[in-house]
Amino acid sequence: MWLYEKKLEHPVRVTCPDVKFAKMVITQYGGPDGELGASLRYLNQRYSMPTDNAKALLTDIGTEELAHMEMIAALVYKLVDGASCEDFKEAGWEGQYVQHNHGLFWTDANGVPWSAKYIACLGDPIADLTEDMAAEQKARVTYEHLIACTEDPCVKDTLRFLWQREVIHFQRFGETLNDVQEWMCKAKHVWHGHKCGCE
């Protein structure tokens, strides 16, 4: 059961609207390495994890990714606040204006809608946790690219916070991968097609 606190995990501010940059940031809302995919991936994979600690971690991080999606939504909305059709056209994002106006929709920076193809669940804890570590690294790099593309110190603050959380999630997934491998070995489960030699 979740308890929802009615505030963002970290404050989201912008110095001034910037539709062109909003078009870039939207990729972390609905792009291949964005927060929607991350939250759904982890909240789905938790069911096939073999230990309570691994299930708990995926639940915690999956829930936090929902909070990050909320932050990205707030950031995009603030970046387009008050923008006209002309502003969207100038930014090369008139399709967004025509279809959604100032509303949000899960797409990447090129307007490609979110797809379930972006996430994976093989039911194998080693494969899934390795996938999760890679996903966190891809999100980290995307945030680095976004940070390099804005001069707005308020926006940079939000993006840096999200970048830091990706680093922490990567570390937690790595620790959990080690724990799960050890559990599989001790429990004499099959791991990579061979019985573990741990006694």
CSV table of C-alpha atoms in Angstrom, one decimal:
chain,number,residue,atom,x,y,z
A,1,MET,CA,0.0,0.0,0.0
A,2,TRP,CA,1.3,3.4,-0.9
A,3,LEU,CA,0.9,6.7,1.0
A,4,TYR,CA,0.9,9.6,-1.3
A,5,GLU,CA,2.3,12.9,0.0
A,6,LYS,CA,0.9,15.8,-2.0
A,7,LYS,CA,4.2,17.4,-2.9
A,8,LEU,CA,7.0,16.7,-5.3
A,9,GLU,CA,9.9,14.7,-4.2
A,10,HIS,CA,12.2,17.7,-5.0
A,11,PRO,CA,11.1,21.2,-5.9
A,12,VAL,CA,10.7,21.9,-9.7
A,13,ARG,CA,11.3,25.5,-10.8
A,14,VAL,CA,12.2,27.2,-14.0
A,15,THR,CA,13.6,30.7,-14.5
A,16,CYS,CA,11.5,31.2,-17.6
A,17,PRO,CA,9.4,29.1,-20.0
A,18,ASP,CA,11.4,27.3,-22.8
A,19,VAL,CA,9.3,25.3,-25.2
A,20,LYS,CA,12.4,24.2,-27.1
A,21,PHE,CA,13.9,22.6,-24.0
A,22,ALA,CA,10.5,21.1,-23.0
A,23,LYS,CA,10.6,19.2,-26.3
A,24,MET,CA,13.9,17.6,-25.2
A,25,VAL,CA,12.9,17.0,-21.6
A,26,ILE,CA,9.7,15.1,-22.6
A,27,THR,CA,11.8,12.1,-23.5
A,28,GLN,CA,12.2,11.5,-19.8
A,29,TYR,CA,8.5,11.4,-19.5
A,30,GLY,CA,7.7,8.9,-22.3
A,31,GLY,CA,11.0,8.1,-24.1
A,32,PRO,CA,12.8,4.7,-24.2
A,33,ASP,CA,14.9,5.5,-21.1
A,34,GLY,CA,12.3,7.6,-19.3
A,35,GLU,CA,10.6,7.5,-16.0
A,36,LEU,CA,7.3,5.8,-17.2
A,37,GLY,CA,9.2,2.8,-18.5
A,38,ALA,CA,11.4,2.6,-15.4
A,39,SER,CA,8.5,2.6,-13.0
A,40,LEU,CA,6.5,0.0,-14.9
A,41,ARG,CA,9.6,-2.2,-15.4
A,42,TYR,CA,10.4,-2.4,-11.7
A,43,LEU,CA,6.9,-2.7,-10.4
A,44,ASN,CA,6.3,-5.5,-12.8
A,45,GLN,CA,9.6,-7.4,-12.2
A,46,ARG,CA,9.2,-7.4,-8.4
A,47,TYR,CA,6.8,-10.4,-8.7
A,48,SER,CA,9.4,-12.8,-10.0
A,49,MET,CA,12.2,-11.8,-7.6
A,50,PRO,CA,13.2,-14.7,-5.3
A,51,THR,CA,13.9,-12.8,-2.1
A,52,ASP,CA,11.8,-10.4,0.0
A,53,ASN,CA,14.6,-7.8,-0.1
A,54,ALA,CA,14.7,-7.9,-3.9
A,55,LYS,CA,11.0,-7.5,-4.1
A,56,ALA,CA,11.0,-4.6,-1.6
A,57,LEU,CA,13.8,-2.8,-3.5
A,58,LEU,CA,12.0,-3.1,-6.8
A,59,THR,CA,8.8,-1.8,-5.2
A,60,ASP,CA,10.6,1.1,-3.6
A,61,ILE,CA,12.5,2.2,-6.7
A,62,GLY,CA,9.5,1.6,-8.9
A,63,THR,CA,7.4,3.8,-6.7
A,64,GLU,CA,10.1,6.5,-6.6
A,65,GLU,CA,10.3,6.4,-10.4
A,66,LEU,CA,6.6,7.3,-10.4
A,67,ALA,CA,7.5,10.4,-8.3
A,68,HIS,CA,10.2,11.2,-10.9
A,69,MET,CA,7.7,11.0,-13.7
A,70,GLU,CA,5.6,13.5,-11.7
A,71,MET,CA,8.6,15.8,-11.5
A,72,ILE,CA,9.3,15.6,-15.2
A,73,ALA,CA,5.6,16.3,-15.9
A,74,ALA,CA,5.8,19.4,-13.6
A,75,LEU,CA,9.0,20.5,-15.4
A,76,VAL,CA,7.6,20.2,-18.9
A,77,TYR,CA,4.4,21.9,-17.9
A,78,LYS,CA,6.3,24.9,-16.4
A,79,LEU,CA,8.5,25.1,-19.4
A,80,VAL,CA,5.5,25.5,-21.7
A,81,ASP,CA,3.4,27.6,-19.4
A,82,GLY,CA,1.8,30.5,-21.3
A,83,ALA,CA,3.4,29.4,-24.6
A,84,SER,CA,1.4,30.2,-27.8
A,85,CYS,CA,1.0,28.2,-31.0
A,86,GLU,CA,3.7,30.3,-32.5
A,87,ASP,CA,6.1,29.4,-29.6
A,88,PHE,CA,5.5,25.7,-30.3
A,89,LYS,CA,6.0,26.2,-34.0
A,90,GLU,CA,9.3,28.1,-33.3
A,91,ALA,CA,10.5,25.2,-31.2
A,92,GLY,CA,9.6,22.7,-34.0
A,93,TRP,CA,7.0,21.1,-31.7
A,94,GLU,CA,3.7,22.2,-33.3
A,95,GLY,CA,2.5,18.6,-33.4
A,96,GLN,CA,2.4,18.7,-29.6
A,97,TYR,CA,0.4,21.9,-29.6
A,98,VAL,CA,-2.1,20.6,-32.3
A,99,GLN,CA,-2.7,17.3,-30.6
A,100,HIS,CA,-2.3,18.1,-26.9
A,101,ASN,CA,-2.0,21.9,-26.5
A,102,HIS,CA,-0.3,22.3,-23.0
A,103,GLY,CA,-1.4,18.8,-22.0
A,104,LEU,CA,1.2,16.1,-21.5
A,105,PHE,CA,1.6,12.9,-23.5
A,106,TRP,CA,4.1,10.1,-23.2
A,107,THR,CA,6.5,10.6,-26.1
A,108,ASP,CA,10.2,10.9,-26.7
A,109,ALA,CA,11.9,14.0,-28.0
A,110,ASN,CA,11.1,13.1,-31.6
A,111,GLY,CA,7.3,12.7,-30.8
A,112,VAL,CA,7.4,8.9,-30.9
A,113,PRO,CA,4.8,7.6,-28.4
A,114,TRP,CA,5.8,5.4,-25.4
A,115,SER,CA,5.8,1.7,-26.1
A,116,ALA,CA,5.9,-1.4,-23.9
A,117,LYS,CA,8.8,-2.5,-26.2
A,118,TYR,CA,11.0,-0.2,-24.0
A,119,ILE,CA,10.8,-2.5,-21.0
A,120,ALA,CA,11.7,-6.1,-20.3
A,121,CYS,CA,10.8,-8.8,-17.9
A,122,LEU,CA,12.2,-12.3,-18.4
A,123,GLY,CA,11.3,-13.7,-15.0
A,124,ASP,CA,15.0,-14.5,-14.4
A,125,PRO,CA,16.2,-12.3,-11.5
A,126,ILE,CA,19.8,-12.1,-12.8
A,127,ALA,CA,18.7,-11.0,-16.3
A,128,ASP,CA,16.1,-8.6,-14.9
A,129,LEU,CA,18.4,-6.9,-12.4
A,130,THR,CA,21.1,-6.6,-15.0
A,131,GLU,CA,18.6,-5.0,-17.3
A,132,ASP,CA,17.6,-2.6,-14.5
A,133,MET,CA,21.2,-1.6,-13.9
A,134,ALA,CA,21.6,-0.8,-17.6
A,135,ALA,CA,18.3,1.1,-17.6
A,136,GLU,CA,19.6,3.3,-14.7
A,137,GLN,CA,22.8,4.0,-16.6
A,138,LYS,CA,20.9,5.0,-19.8
A,139,ALA,CA,18.7,7.4,-17.7
A,140,ARG,CA,21.8,8.8,-16.1
A,141,VAL,CA,23.4,9.6,-19.4
A,142,THR,CA,20.2,11.1,-20.7
A,143,TYR,CA,20.0,13.4,-17.7
A,144,GLU,CA,23.7,14.4,-18.4
A,145,HIS,CA,22.7,15.3,-22.0
A,146,LEU,CA,19.8,17.4,-20.8
A,147,ILE,CA,21.9,19.2,-18.2
A,148,ALA,CA,24.4,20.1,-21.0
A,149,CYS,CA,21.5,21.5,-23.1
A,150,THR,CA,20.2,24.1,-20.7
A,151,GLU,CA,21.5,27.3,-19.0
A,152,ASP,CA,18.6,27.6,-16.6
A,153,PRO,CA,20.0,27.0,-13.1
A,154,CYS,CA,16.6,26.1,-11.7
A,155,VAL,CA,16.1,23.4,-14.3
A,156,LYS,CA,19.7,22.2,-13.8
A,157,ASP,CA,18.9,21.7,-10.1
A,158,THR,CA,16.0,19.5,-10.9
A,159,LEU,CA,17.9,17.5,-13.5
A,160,ARG,CA,20.9,17.1,-11.2
A,161,PHE,CA,18.6,15.7,-8.4
A,162,LEU,CA,17.2,13.2,-10.9
A,163,TRP,CA,20.7,12.3,-12.1
A,164,GLN,CA,21.8,11.6,-8.5
A,165,ARG,CA,18.9,9.3,-7.9
A,166,GLU,CA,19.8,7.3,-11.1
A,167,VAL,CA,23.3,6.8,-9.7
A,168,ILE,CA,21.9,5.6,-6.3
A,169,HIS,CA,19.4,3.2,-8.0
A,170,PHE,CA,22.2,1.7,-10.1
A,171,GLN,CA,24.2,1.0,-6.9
A,172,ARG,CA,21.2,-0.5,-5.1
A,173,PHE,CA,20.4,-2.8,-8.0
A,174,GLY,CA,24.1,-3.9,-8.1
A,175,GLU,CA,24.0,-4.8,-4.4
A,176,THR,CA,20.7,-6.6,-4.9
A,177,LEU,CA,22.1,-8.5,-7.8
A,178,ASN,CA,25.0,-9.7,-5.6
A,179,ASP,CA,22.6,-10.7,-2.9
A,180,VAL,CA,20.3,-12.6,-5.3
A,181,GLN,CA,23.3,-14.5,-6.8
A,182,GLU,CA,24.4,-15.5,-3.4
A,183,TRP,CA,20.9,-16.6,-2.4
A,184,MET,CA,20.6,-18.7,-5.6
A,185,CYS,CA,23.9,-20.3,-4.9
A,186,LYS,CA,23.2,-21.1,-1.3
A,187,ALA,CA,19.7,-22.4,-2.1
A,188,LYS,CA,21.2,-24.7,-4.7
A,189,HIS,CA,19.0,-23.1,-7.4
A,190,VAL,CA,20.1,-23.4,-11.1
A,191,TRP,CA,22.0,-20.4,-12.1
A,192,HIS,CA,23.0,-19.8,-15.8
A,193,GLY,CA,22.2,-23.4,-16.7
A,194,HIS,CA,24.7,-25.0,-14.2
A,195,LYS,CA,24.3,-26.0,-10.6
A,196,CYS,CA,26.2,-23.8,-8.3
A,197,GLY,CA,29.3,-25.4,-6.6
A,198,CYS,CA,28.7,-23.6,-3.3
A,199,GLU,CA,28.3,-25.9,-0.4
